[in-house]
MMTF fields as JSON, N, C-alpha, C and O atoms, coordinates in Angstrom:
{
  "mmtfVersion": "1.0.0",
  "mmtfProducer": "UNKNOWN",
  "numBonds": 491,
  "numAtoms": 492,
  "numGroups": 123,
  "numChains": 1,
  "numModels": 1,
  "chainsPerModel": [1],
  "groupsPerChain": [123],
  "chainIdList": ["A"],
  "bondAtomList": [4, 2, 8, 6, 12, 10, 16, 14, 20, 18, 24, 22, 28, 26, 32, 30, 36, 34, 40, 38, 44, 42, 48, 46, 52, 50, 56, 54, 60, 58, 64, 62, 68, 66, 72, 70, 76, 74, 80, 78, 84, 82, 88, 86, 92, 90, 96, 94, 100, 98, 104, 102, 108, 106, 112, 110, 116, 114, 120, 118, 124, 122, 128, 126, 132, 130, 136, 134, 140, 138, 144, 142, 148, 146, 152, 150, 156, 154, 160, 158, 164, 162, 168, 166, 172, 170, 176, 174, 180, 178, 184, 182, 188, 186, 192, 190, 196, 194, 200, 198, 204, 202, 208, 206, 212, 210, 216, 214, 220, 218, 224, 222, 228, 226, 232, 230, 236, 234, 240, 238, 244, 242, 248, 246, 252, 250, 256, 254, 260, 258, 264, 262, 268, 266, 272, 270, 276, 274, 280, 278, 284, 282, 288, 286, 292, 290, 296, 294, 300, 298, 304, 302, 308, 306, 312, 310, 316, 314, 320, 318, 324, 322, 328, 326, 332, 330, 336, 334, 340, 338, 344, 342, 348, 346, 352, 350, 356, 354, 360, 358, 364, 362, 368, 366, 372, 370, 376, 374, 380, 378, 384, 382, 388, 386, 392, 390, 396, 394, 400, 398, 404, 402, 408, 406, 412, 410, 416, 414, 420, 418, 424, 422, 428, 426, 432, 430, 436, 434, 440, 438, 444, 442, 448, 446, 452, 450, 456, 454, 460, 458, 464, 462, 468, 466, 472, 470, 476, 474, 480, 478, 484, 482, 488, 486],
  "bondOrderList": [1, 1, 1, 1, 1, 1, 1, 1, 1, 1, 1, 1, 1, 1, 1, 1, 1, 1, 1, 1, 1, 1, 1, 1, 1, 1, 1, 1, 1, 1, 1, 1, 1, 1, 1, 1, 1, 1, 1, 1, 1, 1, 1, 1, 1, 1, 1, 1, 1, 1, 1, 1, 1, 1, 1, 1, 1, 1, 1, 1, 1, 1, 1, 1, 1, 1, 1, 1, 1, 1, 1, 1, 1, 1, 1, 1, 1, 1, 1, 1, 1, 1, 1, 1, 1, 1, 1, 1, 1, 1, 1, 1, 1, 1, 1, 1, 1, 1, 1, 1, 1, 1, 1, 1, 1, 1, 1, 1, 1, 1, 1, 1, 1, 1, 1, 1, 1, 1, 1, 1, 1, 1],
  "groupList": [{"groupName": "MET", "atomNameList": ["N", "CA", "C", "O"], "elementList": ["N", "C", "C", "O"], "formalChargeList": [0, 0, 0, 0], "bondAtomList": [1, 0, 2, 1, 3, 2], "bondOrderList": [1, 1, 2], "singleLetterCode": "M", "chemCompType": "L-PEPTIDE LINKING"}, {"groupName": "ARG", "atomNameList": ["N", "CA", "C", "O"], "elementList": ["N", "C", "C", "O"], "formalChargeList": [0, 0, 0, 0], "bondAtomList": [1, 0, 2, 1, 3, 2], "bondOrderList": [1, 1, 2], "singleLetterCode": "R", "chemCompType": "L-PEPTIDE LINKING"}, {"groupName": "ILE", "atomNameList": ["N", "CA", "C", "O"], "elementList": ["N", "C", "C", "O"], "formalChargeList": [0, 0, 0, 0], "bondAtomList": [1, 0, 2, 1, 3, 2], "bondOrderList": [1, 1, 2], "singleLetterCode": "I", "chemCompType": "L-PEPTIDE LINKING"}, {"groupName": "LEU", "atomNameList": ["N", "CA", "C", "O"], "elementList": ["N", "C", "C", "O"], "formalChargeList": [0, 0, 0, 0], "bondAtomList": [1, 0, 2, 1, 3, 2], "bondOrderList": [1, 1, 2], "singleLetterCode": "L", "chemCompType": "L-PEPTIDE LINKING"}, {"groupName": "SER", "atomNameList": ["N", "CA", "C", "O"], "elementList": ["N", "C", "C", "O"], "formalChargeList": [0, 0, 0, 0], "bondAtomList": [1, 0, 2, 1, 3, 2], "bondOrderList": [1, 1, 2], "singleLetterCode": "S", "chemCompType": "L-PEPTIDE LINKING"}, {"groupName": "ALA", "atomNameList": ["N", "CA", "C", "O"], "elementList": ["N", "C", "C", "O"], "formalChargeList": [0, 0, 0, 0], "bondAtomList": [1, 0, 2, 1, 3, 2], "bondOrderList": [1, 1, 2], "singleLetterCode": "A", "chemCompType": "L-PEPTIDE LINKING"}, {"groupName": "PRO", "atomNameList": ["N", "CA", "C", "O"], "elementList": ["N", "C", "C", "O"], "formalChargeList": [0, 0, 0, 0], "bondAtomList": [1, 0, 2, 1, 3, 2], "bondOrderList": [1, 1, 2], "singleLetterCode": "P", "chemCompType": "L-PEPTIDE LINKING"}, {"groupName": "VAL", "atomNameList": ["N", "CA", "C", "O"], "elementList": ["N", "C", "C", "O"], "formalChargeList": [0, 0, 0, 0], "bondAtomList": [1, 0, 2, 1, 3, 2], "bondOrderList": [1, 1, 2], "singleLetterCode": "V", "chemCompType": "L-PEPTIDE LINKING"}, {"groupName": "THR", "atomNameList": ["N", "CA", "C", "O"], "elementList": ["N", "C", "C", "O"], "formalChargeList": [0, 0, 0, 0], "bondAtomList": [1, 0, 2, 1, 3, 2], "bondOrderList": [1, 1, 2], "singleLetterCode": "T", "chemCompType": "L-PEPTIDE LINKING"}, {"groupName": "ASP", "atomNameList": ["N", "CA", "C", "O"], "elementList": ["N", "C", "C", "O"], "formalChargeList": [0, 0, 0, 0], "bondAtomList": [1, 0, 2, 1, 3, 2], "bondOrderList": [1, 1, 2], "singleLetterCode": "D", "chemCompType": "L-PEPTIDE LINKING"}, {"groupName": "GLU", "atomNameList": ["N", "CA", "C", "O"], "elementList": ["N", "C", "C", "O"], "formalChargeList": [0, 0, 0, 0], "bondAtomList": [1, 0, 2, 1, 3, 2], "bondOrderList": [1, 1, 2], "singleLetterCode": "E", "chemCompType": "L-PEPTIDE LINKING"}, {"groupName": "HIS", "atomNameList": ["N", "CA", "C", "O"], "elementList": ["N", "C", "C", "O"], "formalChargeList": [0, 0, 0, 0], "bondAtomList": [1, 0, 2, 1, 3, 2], "bondOrderList": [1, 1, 2], "singleLetterCode": "H", "chemCompType": "L-PEPTIDE LINKING"}, {"groupName": "TYR", "atomNameList": ["N", "CA", "C", "O"], "elementList": ["N", "C", "C", "O"], "formalChargeList": [0, 0, 0, 0], "bondAtomList": [1, 0, 2, 1, 3, 2], "bondOrderList": [1, 1, 2], "singleLetterCode": "Y", "chemCompType": "L-PEPTIDE LINKING"}, {"groupName": "LYS", "atomNameList": ["N", "CA", "C", "O"], "elementList": ["N", "C", "C", "O"], "formalChargeList": [0, 0, 0, 0], "bondAtomList": [1, 0, 2, 1, 3, 2], "bondOrderList": [1, 1, 2], "singleLetterCode": "K", "chemCompType": "L-PEPTIDE LINKING"}, {"groupName": "GLY", "atomNameList": ["N", "CA", "C", "O"], "elementList": ["N", "C", "C", "O"], "formalChargeList": [0, 0, 0, 0], "bondAtomList": [1, 0, 2, 1, 3, 2], "bondOrderList": [1, 1, 2], "singleLetterCode": "G", "chemCompType": "PEPTIDE LINKING"}, {"groupName": "PHE", "atomNameList": ["N", "CA", "C", "O"], "elementList": ["N", "C", "C", "O"], "formalChargeList": [0, 0, 0, 0], "bondAtomList": [1, 0, 2, 1, 3, 2], "bondOrderList": [1, 1, 2], "singleLetterCode": "F", "chemCompType": "L-PEPTIDE LINKING"}, {"groupName": "GLN", "atomNameList": ["N", "CA", "C", "O"], "elementList": ["N", "C", "C", "O"], "formalChargeList": [0, 0, 0, 0], "bondAtomList": [1, 0, 2, 1, 3, 2], "bondOrderList": [1, 1, 2], "singleLetterCode": "Q", "chemCompType": "L-PEPTIDE LINKING"}, {"groupName": "TRP", "atomNameList": ["N", "CA", "C", "O"], "elementList": ["N", "C", "C", "O"], "formalChargeList": [0, 0, 0, 0], "bondAtomList": [1, 0, 2, 1, 3, 2], "bondOrderList": [1, 1, 2], "singleLetterCode": "W", "chemCompType": "L-PEPTIDE LINKING"}],
  "groupTypeList": [0, 1, 2, 1, 3, 4, 1, 5, 3, 6, 7, 5, 7, 5, 7, 3, 5, 5, 7, 5, 7, 3, 6, 7, 5, 5, 5, 8, 5, 9, 7, 6, 10, 6, 7, 6, 11, 8, 3, 6, 5, 5, 9, 11, 5, 8, 12, 2, 7, 8, 7, 4, 13, 10, 4, 9, 6, 5, 10, 7, 5, 10, 1, 7, 14, 5, 8, 6, 7, 11, 2, 12, 1, 8, 5, 3, 11, 14, 15, 5, 5, 1, 3, 4, 6, 9, 16, 7, 10, 5, 3, 16, 10, 0, 6, 9, 7, 10, 8, 7, 10, 10, 9, 14, 1, 5, 8, 14, 14, 10, 7, 15, 14, 16, 12, 17, 14, 17, 14, 4, 4, 14, 7],
  "groupIdList": [1, 2, 3, 4, 5, 6, 7, 8, 9, 10, 11, 12, 13, 14, 15, 16, 17, 18, 19, 20, 21, 22, 23, 24, 25, 26, 27, 28, 29, 30, 31, 32, 33, 34, 35, 36, 37, 38, 39, 40, 41, 42, 43, 44, 45, 46, 47, 48, 49, 50, 51, 52, 53, 54, 55, 56, 57, 58, 59, 60, 61, 62, 63, 64, 65, 66, 67, 68, 69, 70, 71, 72, 73, 74, 75, 76, 77, 78, 79, 80, 81, 82, 83, 84, 85, 86, 87, 88, 89, 90, 91, 92, 93, 94, 95, 96, 97, 98, 99, 100, 101, 102, 103, 104, 105, 106, 107, 108, 109, 110, 111, 112, 113, 114, 115, 116, 117, 118, 119, 120, 121, 122, 123],
  "secStructList": [7, 7, 7, 7, 2, 2, 2, 2, 2, 2, 2, 2, 2, 2, 2, 2, 2, 2, 2, 2, 2, 2, 2, 2, 2, 2, 2, 6, 1, 7, 7, 7, 7, 7, 7, 7, 7, 7, 7, 7, 7, 6, 6, 1, 3, 3, 3, 3, 3, 3, 3, 7, 6, 6, 1, 7, 2, 2, 2, 2, 2, 2, 2, 6, 6, 7, 7, 3, 3, 3, 3, 3, 7, 1, 1, 1, 1, 3, 3, 3, 3, 3, 3, 7, 2, 2, 2, 2, 2, 2, 2, 2, 6, 7, 6, 6, 3, 3, 3, 3, 3, 3, 7, 7, 7, 7, 7, 7, 6, 6, 2, 2, 2, 2, 2, 6, 6, 7, 1, 6, 6, 7, 7],
  "xCoordList": [-28.387, -27.02, -26.159, -26.251, -25.332, -24.498, -23.061, -22.525, -22.439, -21.035, -20.222, -20.493, -19.247, -18.409, -17.471, -16.956, -17.251, -16.352, -14.93, -14.18, -14.559, -13.191, -12.932, -11.778, -13.96, -13.781, -13.926, -13.213, -14.819, -15.082, -13.993, -13.701, -13.402, -12.39, -11.169, -10.755, -10.566, -9.411, -9.757, -8.932, -10.941, -11.347, -11.51, -11.07, -12.12, -12.307, -10.97, -10.782, -10.057, -8.722, -8.006, -7.355, -8.107, -7.46, -8.036, -7.293, -9.348, -9.994, -9.579, -9.251, -9.588, -9.185, -7.724, -7.382, -6.863, -5.444, -5.268, -4.463, -6.012, -5.91, -6.389, -5.782, -7.459, -7.995, -7.041, -6.882, -6.416, -5.493, -4.248, -3.657, -3.834, -2.62, -2.875, -1.935, -4.112, -4.412, -3.967, -3.306, -4.282, -3.829, -2.304, -1.759, -1.619, -0.157, 0.386, 1.32, -0.174, 0.286, 0.008, 0.831, -1.125, -1.457, -0.545, -0.164, -0.202, 0.647, 2.072, 2.765, 2.531, 3.91, 4.029, 5.126, 2.939, 2.994, 3.827, 3.951, 4.39, 5.188, 4.31, 3.362, 4.65, 3.928, 4.882, 5.997, 4.471, 5.382, 5.667, 4.786, 6.879, 7.271, 6.583, 6.449, 6.14, 5.525, 6.583, 7.761, 6.143, 7.06, 7.427, 6.539, 8.72, 9.095, 8.765, 8.874, 8.361, 8.074, 9.399, 10.272, 9.554, 10.793, 10.764, 9.867, 11.729, 11.783, 12.329, 13.264, 11.753, 12.284, 13.663, 14.019, 14.416, 15.766, 15.734, 15.024, 16.504, 16.492, 17.135, 16.89, 17.952, 18.628, 17.779, 18.207, 16.586, 15.693, 14.687, 14.275, 14.306, 13.317, 11.923, 11.668, 11.026, 9.642, 8.867, 9.02, 8.035, 7.231, 5.754, 5.385, 4.918, 3.474, 3.098, 3.385, 2.455, 2.076, 0.56, -0.065, -0.04, -1.48, -1.734, -1.022, -2.77, -3.109, -4.564, -5.327, -4.942, -6.324, -7.26, -6.855, -8.51, -9.507, -9.723, -10.11, -9.482, -9.686, -8.572, -8.729, -7.452, -6.286, -6.229, -6.698, -5.655, -5.428, -4.04, -3.043, -3.958, -2.657, -1.635, -0.458, -2.072, -1.146, -0.597, 0.573, -1.422, -0.982, 0.004, 0.957, -0.214, 0.712, 2.077, 3.115, 2.066, 3.326, 4.041, 5.264, 3.279, 3.86, 4.532, 5.54, 3.974, 4.546, 5.971, 6.756, 6.318, 7.684, 8.509, 9.637, 7.947, 8.683, 8.755, 9.667, 7.806, 7.799, 6.98, 6.004, 7.394, 6.652, 5.967, 6.636, 4.638, 3.956, 4.093, 3.957, 4.364, 4.362, 2.92, 2.533, 2.129, 0.713, -0.02, 0.524, -1.256, -2.109, -3.251, -3.945, -3.435, -4.482, -5.68, -5.528, -6.88, -8.082, -9.219, -10.314, -8.963, -10.041, -9.771, -10.302, -8.965, -8.678, -7.833, -8.036, -6.898, -6.082, -6.343, -6.855, -5.992, -6.062, -4.662, -4.278, -3.908, -2.528, -1.815, -2.423, -0.509, 0.287, 1.517, 1.902, 2.121, 3.395, 4.398, 4.091, 5.595, 6.634, 8.001, 8.139, 9.008, 10.394, 10.713, 10.566, 11.152, 11.377, 12.77, 13.305, 13.344, 14.627, 14.369, 13.229, 15.402, 15.209, 14.635, 13.828, 15.044, 14.525, 13.03, 12.274, 12.604, 11.188, 10.368, 9.27, 10.897, 10.212, 10.021, 8.935, 11.079, 11.011, 9.992, 9.215, 10.0, 9.056, 7.614, 6.736, 7.367, 6.018, 5.565, 4.408, 6.468, 6.115, 5.737, 5.015, 6.207, 5.9, 4.613, 4.155, 4.026, 2.812, 1.598, 1.459, 0.714, -0.452, -1.469, -2.2, -1.527, -2.502, -1.959, -2.669, -0.726, -0.15, -0.353, 0.045, -0.977, -1.269, -0.132, 0.285, 0.386, 1.491, 2.452, 2.069, 3.715, 4.747, 5.477, 6.242, 5.24, 5.806, 6.612, 6.176, 7.799, 8.594, 7.865, 7.377, 7.797, 7.117, 7.91, 9.138, 7.239, 7.907, 6.93, 5.759, 7.414, 6.594, 5.854, 6.437, 4.57, 3.763, 3.391, 3.0, 3.521, 3.138, 2.266, 2.336, 1.446, 0.604, 1.37, 1.14, 2.29, 3.101, 2.274, 1.228, 2.732, 2.069, 1.018, 0.237, 0.976, 0.076, -1.374, -2.136, -1.783, -3.17, -3.603, -4.647, -2.813, -3.165, -3.2, -4.075, -2.279, -2.255, -3.439, -3.98, -3.84, -4.977, -6.244, -7.037, -6.438, -7.648, -7.491, -8.409, -6.369, -6.188, -5.767, -5.913, -5.234, -4.843, -3.348, -2.875, -2.607, -1.145, -0.601, -0.67, -0.066, 0.633, -0.276, 0.214, -1.571, -2.463, -2.789, -3.433, -2.355, -2.575, -3.928, -4.311, -4.655, -5.965, -5.807, -6.799],
  "yCoordList": [47.3, 47.196, 47.371, 46.613, 48.373, 48.725, 48.288, 48.458, 47.724, 47.331, 48.371, 48.707, 48.854, 49.865, 49.211, 48.12, 49.864, 49.387, 49.284, 48.398, 50.172, 50.153, 48.9, 48.492, 48.278, 47.039, 45.811, 44.824, 45.865, 44.719, 44.516, 43.383, 45.594, 45.494, 44.693, 43.809, 44.942, 44.132, 42.656, 41.798, 42.342, 40.949, 40.3, 39.168, 40.981, 40.447, 40.223, 39.218, 41.146, 40.996, 39.799, 39.05, 39.599, 38.467, 37.142, 36.191, 37.081, 35.857, 35.576, 34.436, 36.574, 36.383, 35.974, 35.132, 36.552, 36.18, 34.726, 34.004, 34.297, 32.902, 31.943, 30.892, 32.287, 31.438, 31.421, 30.38, 32.523, 32.591, 31.755, 31.261, 31.58, 30.818, 29.316, 28.548, 28.879, 27.454, 26.705, 25.676, 27.15, 26.403, 26.342, 25.33, 27.389, 27.382, 26.365, 25.633, 26.302, 25.342, 23.914, 23.023, 23.696, 22.362, 21.949, 20.784, 22.905, 22.593, 22.293, 21.549, 22.857, 22.642, 21.541, 21.298, 20.87, 19.787, 18.641, 18.485, 17.848, 16.709, 15.695, 15.147, 15.466, 14.496, 13.354, 13.581, 12.123, 11.007, 10.837, 11.029, 10.483, 10.245, 8.985, 8.018, 8.977, 7.756, 6.666, 6.947, 5.435, 4.313, 4.223, 4.145, 4.232, 4.179, 2.82, 1.786, 2.843, 1.617, 0.954, 1.587, -0.286, -0.971, -1.378, -2.095, -0.922, -1.223, -2.627, -3.046, -3.354, -4.671, -4.544, -3.489, -5.603, -5.588, -5.228, -5.859, -4.216, -3.727, -4.72, -4.66, -5.631, -6.563, -7.788, -8.634, -7.898, -9.011, -8.586, -7.427, -9.542, -9.279, -9.192, -9.733, -8.504, -8.425, -9.577, -9.878, -10.214, -11.344, -11.048, -10.307, -11.635, -11.613, -13.006, -14.013, -13.043, -14.311, -14.362, -13.456, -15.417, -15.594, -16.726, -17.73, -16.533, -17.515, -17.924, -17.267, -19.009, -19.482, -18.457, -17.668, -18.478, -17.516, -17.627, -16.65, -18.787, -18.994, -18.382, -18.223, -18.04, -17.523, -16.001, -15.366, -15.437, -13.992, -13.704, -14.174, -12.935, -12.675, -12.066, -12.424, -11.157, -10.522, -11.545, -11.474, -12.489, -13.514, -14.468, -14.912, -14.788, -15.658, -14.97, -15.598, -13.686, -12.934, -12.905, -13.029, -12.742, -12.685, -14.005, -14.012, -15.12, -16.434, -16.6, -17.33, -15.923, -16.035, -14.789, -14.663, -13.864, -12.648, -11.626, -10.799, -11.668, -10.722, -9.487, -9.563, -8.354, -7.107, -6.809, -6.423, -6.979, -6.752, -5.315, -4.368, -5.172, -3.87, -3.509, -2.341, -4.531, -4.34, -5.638, -6.727, -5.512, -6.679, -6.605, -5.593, -7.691, -7.773, -8.523, -9.584, -7.96, -8.628, -8.621, -9.103, -8.074, -7.985, -8.925, -10.035, -8.497, -9.323, -10.535, -11.633, -10.325, -11.409, -11.476, -10.529, -12.588, -12.713, -13.101, -14.27, -12.083, -12.348, -11.07, -10.123, -11.046, -9.877, -9.793, -10.763, -8.609, -8.378, -8.028, -7.268, -8.584, -8.314, -8.64, -9.47, -7.968, -8.334, -9.553, -9.532, -10.621, -11.887, -12.42, -12.309, -12.995, -13.68, -15.05, -15.516, -15.696, -17.042, -18.026, -18.888, -17.9, -18.776, -18.536, -19.484, -17.277, -16.967, -17.515, -18.035, -17.397, -17.929, -19.431, -19.958, -20.112, -21.565, -21.944, -22.883, -21.218, -21.508, -21.301, -22.099, -20.237, -19.976, -21.061, -21.479, -21.515, -22.537, -23.859, -24.66, -24.092, -25.33, -25.244, -26.263, -24.07, -23.909, -24.357, -23.995, -25.146, -25.65, -24.569, -24.741, -23.468, -22.426, -21.38, -20.432, -21.532, -20.631, -21.263, -22.404, -20.509, -21.026, -20.782, -21.704, -19.544, -19.228, -18.252, -17.453, -18.336, -17.38, -17.033, -17.842, -15.827, -15.407, -14.135, -13.202, -14.098, -12.875, -11.789, -12.03, -10.595, -9.472, -9.028, -9.12, -8.558, -8.084, -7.329, -7.171, -6.87, -6.129, -7.115, -8.072, -6.863, -7.696, -6.883, -5.72, -7.512, -6.854, -7.793, -9.012, -7.221, -8.028, -8.542, -9.655, -7.715, -8.106, -8.547, -7.964, -9.565, -10.085, -11.124, -11.515, -11.571, -12.662, -12.282, -13.098, -11.076, -10.658, -10.712, -11.28, -10.129, -10.102, -11.489, -11.774, -12.348, -13.701, -14.52, -15.351, -14.279, -15.019, -14.718, -15.618, -13.463, -13.057, -13.125, -12.738, -13.599, -13.739, -12.461, -12.344, -11.472, -10.218, -10.126, -9.123, -11.134, -11.098, -11.022, -9.971, -12.109, -12.116, -12.433, -12.55, -12.575, -12.953, -11.804, -12.011, -10.594, -9.45, -8.795, -7.954, -9.152, -8.546, -7.138, -6.458],
  "zCoordList": [34.337, 34.712, 33.484, 32.519, 33.542, 32.409, 32.646, 33.741, 31.615, 31.707, 30.968, 29.815, 31.645, 31.007, 30.008, 30.253, 28.901, 27.859, 28.377, 27.967, 29.264, 29.794, 30.628, 30.758, 31.194, 31.959, 31.045, 31.222, 30.098, 29.235, 28.187, 27.806, 27.726, 26.671, 27.105, 26.355, 28.266, 28.667, 28.832, 28.516, 29.312, 29.465, 28.089, 27.889, 27.167, 25.816, 25.12, 24.435, 25.294, 24.689, 25.289, 24.56, 26.582, 27.241, 26.752, 26.508, 26.61, 26.127, 24.685, 24.357, 23.831, 22.434, 22.322, 21.492, 23.141, 23.121, 23.532, 22.943, 24.533, 24.986, 23.905, 23.697, 23.222, 22.153, 20.964, 20.325, 20.659, 19.527, 19.768, 18.808, 21.005, 21.329, 21.275, 21.066, 21.456, 21.485, 20.234, 20.378, 19.008, 17.833, 17.733, 17.29, 18.13, 18.083, 19.062, 18.734, 20.249, 21.243, 20.783, 20.995, 20.165, 19.684, 18.533, 18.419, 17.689, 16.54, 16.946, 16.251, 18.059, 18.476, 19.52, 20.022, 19.86, 20.838, 20.268, 19.053, 21.17, 20.739, 20.011, 20.573, 18.756, 17.945, 17.682, 17.211, 17.975, 17.737, 16.249, 15.41, 15.941, 14.554, 14.05, 14.8, 12.786, 12.265, 12.119, 11.897, 12.247, 12.091, 10.615, 9.765, 10.293, 8.878, 8.276, 8.936, 7.014, 6.282, 5.935, 5.342, 6.292, 5.973, 4.505, 4.059, 3.79, 2.37, 2.146, 2.828, 1.199, 0.896, 0.258, -0.265, 0.304, -0.244, -1.725, -2.508, -2.103, -3.481, -4.447, -5.652, -3.926, -4.818, -5.148, -5.933, -4.566, -4.876, -5.943, -6.008, -6.769, -7.813, -7.202, -6.126, -7.903, -7.469, -8.09, -9.274, -7.28, -7.72, -7.5, -6.589, -8.346, -8.178, -7.676, -8.323, -6.517, -5.89, -5.815, -5.263, -6.367, -6.234, -5.248, -5.222, -4.437, -3.407, -3.573, -4.281, -2.917, -2.999, -2.376, -1.523, -2.809, -2.319, -0.807, -0.166, -0.245, 1.189, 2.033, 3.244, 1.408, 2.137, 2.104, 1.159, 3.138, 3.208, 2.635, 3.184, 1.535, 0.917, 1.884, 1.843, 2.746, 3.693, 4.676, 5.053, 5.092, 6.043, 5.383, 6.023, 4.112, 3.383, 3.259, 3.465, 2.923, 2.823, 4.171, 4.234, 5.237, 6.584, 6.961, 7.668, 6.489, 6.822, 6.328, 6.932, 5.222, 4.698, 4.989, 4.514, 5.771, 6.129, 5.014, 4.991, 4.086, 2.962, 3.316, 4.062, 2.771, 2.921, 1.594, 0.635, 1.515, 0.234, -0.247, 0.527, -1.536, -2.19, -2.523, -2.477, -2.861, -3.167, -2.856, -3.035, -2.391, -2.168, -3.163, -3.261, -3.899, -4.919, -4.35, -3.745, -4.549, -4.05, -5.08, -4.793, -6.284, -7.266, -8.441, -8.479, -9.384, -10.558, -10.183, -10.701, -9.291, -8.742, -7.25, -6.654, -6.661, -5.205, -4.75, -4.779, -4.328, -3.95, -3.591, -3.094, -3.845, -3.492, -4.387, -5.04, -4.4, -5.062, -3.978, -3.059, -4.088, -3.087, -3.66, -4.559, -3.117, -3.437, -2.59, -1.368, -3.255, -2.563, -2.817, -3.921, -1.788, -1.928, -2.552, -2.56, -3.071, -3.621, -2.582, -2.93, -1.322, -0.27, -0.047, 0.167, -0.096, 0.072, -1.099, -0.9, -2.309, -3.495, -3.335, -3.579, -2.925, -2.752, -1.672, -1.849, -0.564, 0.518, 0.058, 0.388, -0.7, -1.199, -2.174, -2.141, -3.038, -4.026, -3.364, -3.957, -2.164, -1.449, -0.626, -0.109, -0.493, 0.309, -0.491, -1.66, 0.127, -0.609, -0.997, -1.972, -0.258, -0.584, -1.561, -1.897, -2.016, -3.022, -4.393, -4.628, -5.294, -6.633, -7.606, -8.306, -7.665, -8.576, -7.917, -7.063, -8.337, -7.949, -9.236, -9.762, -9.741, -11.023, -10.849, -10.175, -11.464, -11.425, -12.207, -13.311, -11.63, -12.262, -13.478, -13.485, -14.486, -15.69, -16.568, -16.223, -17.691, -18.643, -19.543, -20.051, -19.728, -20.612, -21.848, -21.751, -23.0, -24.244, -25.055, -24.9, -25.919, -26.788, -27.986, -28.459, -28.474, -29.61, -30.801, -31.084, -31.498, -32.689, -32.343, -33.211, -31.123, -30.761, -31.0, -31.519, -30.643, -30.791, -32.259, -32.579, -33.134, -34.556, -35.171, -35.987, -34.803, -35.346, -34.851, -35.581, -33.6, -33.065, -33.83, -34.106, -34.172, -34.871, -36.391, -37.114, -36.885, -38.311, -39.004, -40.221, -38.234, -38.84, -39.089, -39.624, -38.719, -38.782, -40.187, -40.825, -40.675, -41.955, -43.142, -44.265, -42.927, -44.03, -44.964, -45.992, -44.626, -45.506, -45.325, -46.138, -44.295, -44.051, -43.587, -43.328]
}
């Protein structure tokens, strides 16, 4: 049984055209917009909050309505977030919160050299 090219060609073209349109249709389908991340208030300072190992840092932040900028689980156990003065006070009163420190730049300065005796001794 032989199939003529004149009959098979239009069918093949139709199938290829249908397959070629599929990615375009999928790409133009309605895609829901992602939920925007709510930015913390820019006028509040950023704080580093450490919590006890038994506590979940994200849950502690949620209790005071804070949106963590970062959650620490390795070197520290806590989170960083922009906090209002009321949030700072509420966190400081929680028994599972260990420290609440305003974020800032840390430098070694002269302390390292003086500790090891390299400071002003002329070594």
